[in-house]
CSV table of C-alpha atoms and ligand atoms in Angstrom, one decimal:
chain,number,residue,atom,x,y,z
A,87,MET,CA,102.6,73.7,103.8
A,88,SER,CA,100.3,75.7,101.5
A,89,LEU,CA,98.7,78.7,103.3
A,90,ILE,CA,95.5,78.2,101.3
A,91,ARG,CA,93.9,74.8,100.5
A,92,PHE,CA,90.4,73.8,99.6
A,93,GLU,CA,89.0,70.3,100.0
A,94,ASN,CA,85.9,69.5,98.1
A,95,VAL,CA,84.4,73.0,98.6
A,96,SER,CA,80.9,73.6,97.4
A,97,HIS,CA,78.7,76.6,97.8
A,98,TYR,CA,75.0,77.2,97.2
A,99,TYR,CA,73.0,80.4,97.1
A,100,ASN,CA,69.6,78.9,97.5
A,101,GLU,CA,69.1,76.9,94.3
A,102,THR,CA,72.3,78.2,92.6
A,103,GLN,CA,75.4,76.2,93.0
A,104,ALA,CA,78.2,78.7,92.7
A,105,LEU,CA,81.1,76.3,93.5
A,106,LYS,CA,81.1,72.6,92.7
A,107,GLY,CA,83.4,70.6,94.9
A,108,LEU,CA,86.7,72.4,94.4
A,109,THR,CA,89.9,70.8,95.6
A,110,PHE,CA,93.2,72.8,95.1
A,111,GLU,CA,96.0,74.4,96.9
A,112,ILE,CA,97.6,77.8,96.3
A,113,ASP,CA,101.4,78.2,96.0
A,114,ASN,CA,102.9,80.3,98.8
A,115,ARG,CA,104.5,83.6,98.0
A,116,LYS,CA,103.2,83.5,94.4
A,117,ILE,CA,100.5,85.4,92.5
A,118,THR,CA,97.6,83.1,91.5
A,119,ALA,CA,95.0,84.6,89.2
A,120,ILE,CA,91.5,83.2,89.2
A,121,ALA,CA,89.9,84.1,85.9
A,122,GLY,CA,86.5,83.3,84.4
A,123,LYS,CA,83.4,84.9,83.1
A,124,SER,CA,81.0,86.9,85.3
A,125,GLY,CA,79.1,84.4,87.5
A,126,SER,CA,81.7,81.6,87.3
A,127,GLY,CA,82.2,81.7,91.1
A,128,LYS,CA,85.4,83.8,91.4
A,129,SER,CA,84.2,86.2,94.1
A,130,THR,CA,82.6,83.4,96.1
A,131,LEU,CA,85.9,81.5,96.1
A,132,LEU,CA,87.8,84.5,97.3
A,133,GLN,CA,85.3,85.4,100.0
A,134,ILE,CA,85.5,81.8,101.3
A,135,ILE,CA,89.3,82.3,101.8
A,136,ASN,CA,88.8,85.2,104.2
A,137,GLY,CA,85.7,83.8,105.8
A,138,LEU,CA,83.2,86.4,104.5
A,139,ILE,CA,81.3,83.4,103.1
A,140,ARG,CA,81.0,80.0,104.8
A,141,PRO,CA,81.0,77.2,102.3
A,142,SER,CA,77.9,75.0,102.2
A,143,SER,CA,80.2,71.9,102.3
A,144,GLY,CA,83.9,71.0,102.2
A,145,SER,CA,86.9,72.5,104.0
A,146,ALA,CA,88.7,75.8,103.5
A,147,ILE,CA,92.1,75.3,105.2
A,148,VAL,CA,93.9,78.6,105.7
A,149,PHE,CA,97.2,79.0,107.6
A,150,GLY,CA,97.2,75.3,108.1
A,151,SER,CA,93.9,74.8,109.8
A,152,MET,CA,90.2,74.9,109.0
A,153,LEU,CA,88.8,78.4,109.2
A,154,ASP,CA,87.5,79.0,112.7
A,155,TYR,CA,84.6,81.4,112.3
A,156,ARG,CA,84.6,82.3,115.9
A,157,LYS,CA,88.1,83.7,115.5
A,158,ILE,CA,87.7,85.0,112.0
A,159,ASN,CA,88.6,88.6,112.9
A,160,GLU,CA,92.0,87.5,114.1
A,161,THR,CA,92.5,85.5,110.9
A,162,ARG,CA,91.5,88.4,108.8
A,163,LEU,CA,94.3,90.6,110.2
A,164,LYS,CA,96.7,88.3,108.3
A,165,ILE,CA,94.7,88.6,105.1
A,166,GLY,CA,94.8,91.8,103.1
A,167,TYR,CA,91.7,92.4,101.0
A,168,SER,CA,91.3,94.9,98.2
A,169,VAL,CA,88.1,95.3,96.1
A,170,GLN,CA,87.0,97.5,93.3
A,171,GLY,CA,85.9,100.8,94.7
A,172,THR,CA,88.5,100.5,97.6
A,173,GLY,CA,86.0,100.9,100.5
A,174,LEU,CA,88.0,103.9,101.9
A,175,PHE,CA,86.3,105.7,104.8
A,176,PRO,CA,85.2,109.1,103.4
A,177,HIS,CA,85.5,110.9,106.7
A,178,MET,CA,89.1,109.9,107.3
A,179,THR,CA,92.2,111.3,105.7
A,180,VAL,CA,94.5,109.2,103.6
A,181,TYR,CA,96.8,108.7,106.6
A,182,GLU,CA,93.9,107.8,108.9
A,183,ASN,CA,92.6,105.3,106.4
A,184,ILE,CA,96.0,103.6,105.8
A,185,SER,CA,97.0,103.5,109.5
A,186,LEU,CA,93.6,102.3,110.7
A,187,LEU,CA,94.6,98.7,111.4
A,188,GLY,CA,97.7,100.0,113.2
A,189,ARG,CA,95.5,101.9,115.7
A,190,ILE,CA,93.1,99.0,116.1
A,191,THR,CA,95.8,96.5,116.9
A,192,GLY,CA,97.8,98.9,119.1
A,193,GLN,CA,100.8,99.1,116.9
A,194,LEU,CA,103.5,101.6,118.1
A,195,LYS,CA,102.8,105.0,116.5
A,196,HIS,CA,106.3,105.4,115.0
A,197,VAL,CA,106.2,101.9,113.6
A,198,THR,CA,102.9,102.7,111.8
A,199,GLU,CA,104.2,106.0,110.6
A,200,MET,CA,107.3,104.4,109.1
A,201,ARG,CA,105.2,101.7,107.5
A,202,VAL,CA,102.8,104.2,106.0
A,203,ASP,CA,105.7,106.3,104.5
A,204,PHE,CA,107.2,103.2,103.0
A,205,LEU,CA,104.0,101.9,101.5
A,206,MET,CA,103.1,105.3,100.1
A,207,SER,CA,106.5,105.6,98.4
A,208,LEU,CA,106.0,102.1,96.9
A,209,VAL,CA,102.9,103.2,95.1
A,210,ASN,CA,104.3,106.7,94.2
A,211,LEU,CA,102.1,108.7,96.5
A,212,THR,CA,103.9,111.8,97.9
A,213,PRO,CA,103.6,112.6,101.6
A,214,LEU,CA,101.3,115.5,100.6
A,215,PHE,CA,98.5,113.0,100.1
A,216,LYS,CA,98.4,112.1,103.8
A,217,THR,CA,96.1,114.9,104.8
A,218,LYS,CA,93.8,114.6,101.9
A,219,TYR,CA,90.3,113.0,102.0
A,220,PRO,CA,89.2,110.3,99.6
A,221,TYR,CA,86.9,112.6,97.6
A,222,GLN,CA,90.0,114.7,96.7
A,223,LEU,CA,91.7,111.8,95.0
A,224,SER,CA,91.5,110.3,91.5
A,225,GLY,CA,90.3,106.7,91.1
A,226,GLY,CA,93.9,105.5,90.7
A,227,GLU,CA,95.1,107.4,93.8
A,228,GLN,CA,92.2,105.9,95.8
A,229,GLN,CA,93.1,102.4,94.7
A,230,ARG,CA,96.7,103.0,95.7
A,231,VAL,CA,95.6,104.1,99.2
A,232,GLY,CA,93.5,101.0,99.3
A,233,LEU,CA,96.5,98.9,98.5
A,234,CYS,CA,98.6,100.6,101.3
A,235,ARG,CA,95.8,100.1,103.8
A,236,ALA,CA,95.6,96.4,103.0
A,237,MET,CA,99.4,96.1,103.3
A,238,LEU,CA,99.8,98.0,106.6
A,239,LEU,CA,100.2,94.9,108.8
A,240,ASN,CA,102.3,93.1,106.2
A,241,PRO,CA,99.8,90.3,105.8
A,242,PRO,CA,101.2,87.0,104.4
A,243,VAL,CA,98.0,86.6,102.3
A,244,PHE,CA,96.6,89.3,100.0
A,245,LEU,CA,93.3,88.9,98.1
A,246,LEU,CA,92.3,91.2,95.3
A,247,ASP,CA,88.8,91.1,93.8
A,248,GLU,CA,88.7,92.9,90.4
A,249,ALA,CA,90.6,95.6,92.2
A,250,PHE,CA,91.8,97.4,89.1
A,251,GLY,CA,88.6,96.9,87.0
A,252,ALA,CA,87.4,100.5,87.1
A,253,LEU,CA,90.7,102.2,86.2
A,254,ASP,CA,91.8,103.6,82.9
A,255,PRO,CA,94.4,101.5,81.0
A,256,GLU,CA,97.3,103.7,81.8
A,257,THR,CA,96.7,104.0,85.5
A,258,ARG,CA,96.0,100.3,85.6
A,259,ASN,CA,99.4,99.6,84.0
A,260,GLU,CA,101.1,101.8,86.6
A,261,ILE,CA,99.4,100.1,89.5
A,262,HIS,CA,100.2,96.7,88.0
A,263,ALA,CA,103.9,97.7,88.0
A,264,GLU,CA,103.7,98.9,91.6
A,265,LEU,CA,102.0,95.7,92.7
A,266,LEU,CA,104.7,93.6,91.1
A,267,ASN,CA,107.4,95.7,92.6
A,268,MET,CA,105.8,95.3,96.0
A,269,GLN,CA,105.6,91.6,95.5
A,270,LYS,CA,109.4,91.5,94.8
A,271,LEU,CA,110.2,93.5,97.9
A,272,GLU,CA,107.7,91.7,100.2
A,273,PRO,CA,106.6,88.4,98.6
A,274,ARG,CA,103.3,87.2,99.8
A,275,THR,CA,100.6,84.7,98.8
A,276,ILE,CA,98.4,86.7,96.4
A,277,VAL,CA,95.1,85.5,95.0
A,278,LEU,CA,93.6,87.9,92.5
A,279,VAL,CA,90.3,87.6,90.7
A,280,THR,CA,89.8,89.1,87.3
A,281,HIS,CA,87.7,88.6,84.2
A,282,ASP,CA,90.6,90.2,82.2
A,283,LEU,CA,92.9,87.6,80.6
A,284,LYS,CA,95.6,90.1,79.8
A,285,GLU,CA,95.7,91.2,83.4
A,286,ALA,CA,95.7,87.6,84.6
A,287,LEU,CA,98.6,86.7,82.3
A,288,LYS,CA,100.6,89.8,83.2
A,289,LEU,CA,100.4,89.6,86.9
A,290,SER,CA,100.2,85.9,87.8
A,291,ASP,CA,102.6,83.1,88.3
A,292,ASN,CA,99.8,80.5,88.3
A,293,LEU,CA,96.4,80.7,86.5
A,294,MET,CA,93.1,79.1,87.5
A,295,LEU,CA,90.3,79.2,85.0
A,296,LEU,CA,86.8,78.8,86.5
A,297,ASN,CA,83.7,78.1,84.6
A,298,GLU,CA,80.2,77.6,86.2
A,299,GLY,CA,81.8,76.8,89.6
A,300,GLU,CA,84.3,74.3,88.2
A,301,ILE,CA,88.1,74.4,87.6
A,302,MET,CA,88.7,74.2,83.9
A,303,GLN,CA,92.4,74.5,84.2
A,304,TYR,CA,95.0,75.3,86.9
A,305,ALA,CA,98.6,75.5,85.9
A,306,PRO,CA,101.7,77.7,86.1
A,307,LYS,CA,101.5,80.6,83.6
A,308,GLU,CA,104.7,79.6,81.8
A,309,LYS,CA,103.2,76.2,81.1
A,310,ILE,CA,100.1,77.7,79.6
A,311,LEU,CA,102.0,80.2,77.5
A,312,SER,CA,104.2,77.5,76.2
A,313,GLU,CA,101.2,75.7,74.8
A,314,PRO,CA,99.5,78.3,72.6
A,315,ALA,CA,97.1,75.9,71.1
A,316,ASN,CA,95.9,74.9,74.6
A,317,GLU,CA,92.2,74.7,75.0
A,318,PHE,CA,92.5,76.8,78.1
A,319,VAL,CA,93.8,79.8,76.1
A,320,ARG,CA,91.2,79.3,73.4
A,321,ASN,CA,88.4,79.3,76.0
A,322,PHE,CA,89.7,82.5,77.4
A,323,THR,CA,89.0,84.3,74.1
A,324,THR,CA,85.3,84.0,75.0
A,325,ILE,CA,85.6,85.7,78.4
B,684,ADP,P1,81.9,85.9,89.8
B,684,ADP,O1,82.7,86.5,90.8
B,684,ADP,O2,82.7,85.0,88.9
B,684,ADP,O3,81.2,86.9,88.9
B,684,ADP,P2,80.2,85.0,91.9
B,684,ADP,O4,80.9,84.2,92.8
B,684,ADP,O5,79.8,86.4,92.2
B,684,ADP,O6,80.8,84.9,90.4
B,684,ADP,O7,78.8,84.3,91.6
B,684,ADP,C1,78.6,82.9,91.3
B,684,ADP,C2,77.2,82.5,91.1
B,684,ADP,O8,76.5,82.7,92.4
B,684,ADP,C3,76.4,83.4,90.1
B,684,ADP,O9,75.5,82.5,89.5
B,684,ADP,C4,75.8,84.4,91.0
B,684,ADP,O10,74.6,84.9,90.3
B,684,ADP,C5,75.4,83.6,92.2
B,684,ADP,N1,75.5,84.5,93.4
B,684,ADP,C6,76.5,85.3,93.9
B,684,ADP,N2,76.2,85.9,95.0
B,684,ADP,C7,74.9,85.6,95.3
B,684,ADP,C8,74.0,86.0,96.3
B,684,ADP,N3,74.4,86.8,97.3
B,684,ADP,N4,72.8,85.5,96.3
B,684,ADP,C9,72.4,84.7,95.3
B,684,ADP,N5,73.2,84.3,94.3
B,684,ADP,C10,74.4,84.7,94.2
């Protein structure tokens, strides 16, 4: 069973149709990149998966059943979400930020502590960072803390919305490597949104190209790369 499935999902913002009857499923424990120009509907699609946006019509089936918006907070505990800018709480230390969901869900303190140490080591943050505040960190370090926070409860699904967009190329490469390493150690169903073809090709197992709210192409990356003359790849050069 696929953890994420859309059936004929459309979404309107007033007159604007952001998504046009999308039907697809996402492979479990793989990285799926959703790529497309700005305004193609990528963020809308992602926010429908975690219930931040309720589709105008159609069904978003997550963890095997239609999203129940009355229990959406419960569902969101199983969905990591990382956006550009990280959304860290400025008045909390790195440790308090990462461990937040542990406190909220009543996780045993030593379990949380071990998990925080493990996650920080995966993204190459030394324990010295634990007592720092977000303003004392570089953009890359903040993004790493954001990743750790999203991974605290080991969610089976992880959504990333242009999460690495604001980073310099070197830092972005380092975090890409850390994410891929994390995926090897703890495989999860990752959906990442990007307008950067290189990033999409580098990180993903499967690629979906969106254009004006429609799926232009959706296929395993290997298949796409084996067809260099594919229109999908040519289209990408304009993104
Ligand atoms: P992307 O993530 O690919 O940039 P979005 O999902 O953000 O695309 O947007 C898809 C379309 O919906 C665009 O035309 C955008 O202008 C419109 N849109 C997105 N959010 C809103 C909103 N809150 N109100 C009105 N229109 C919106």
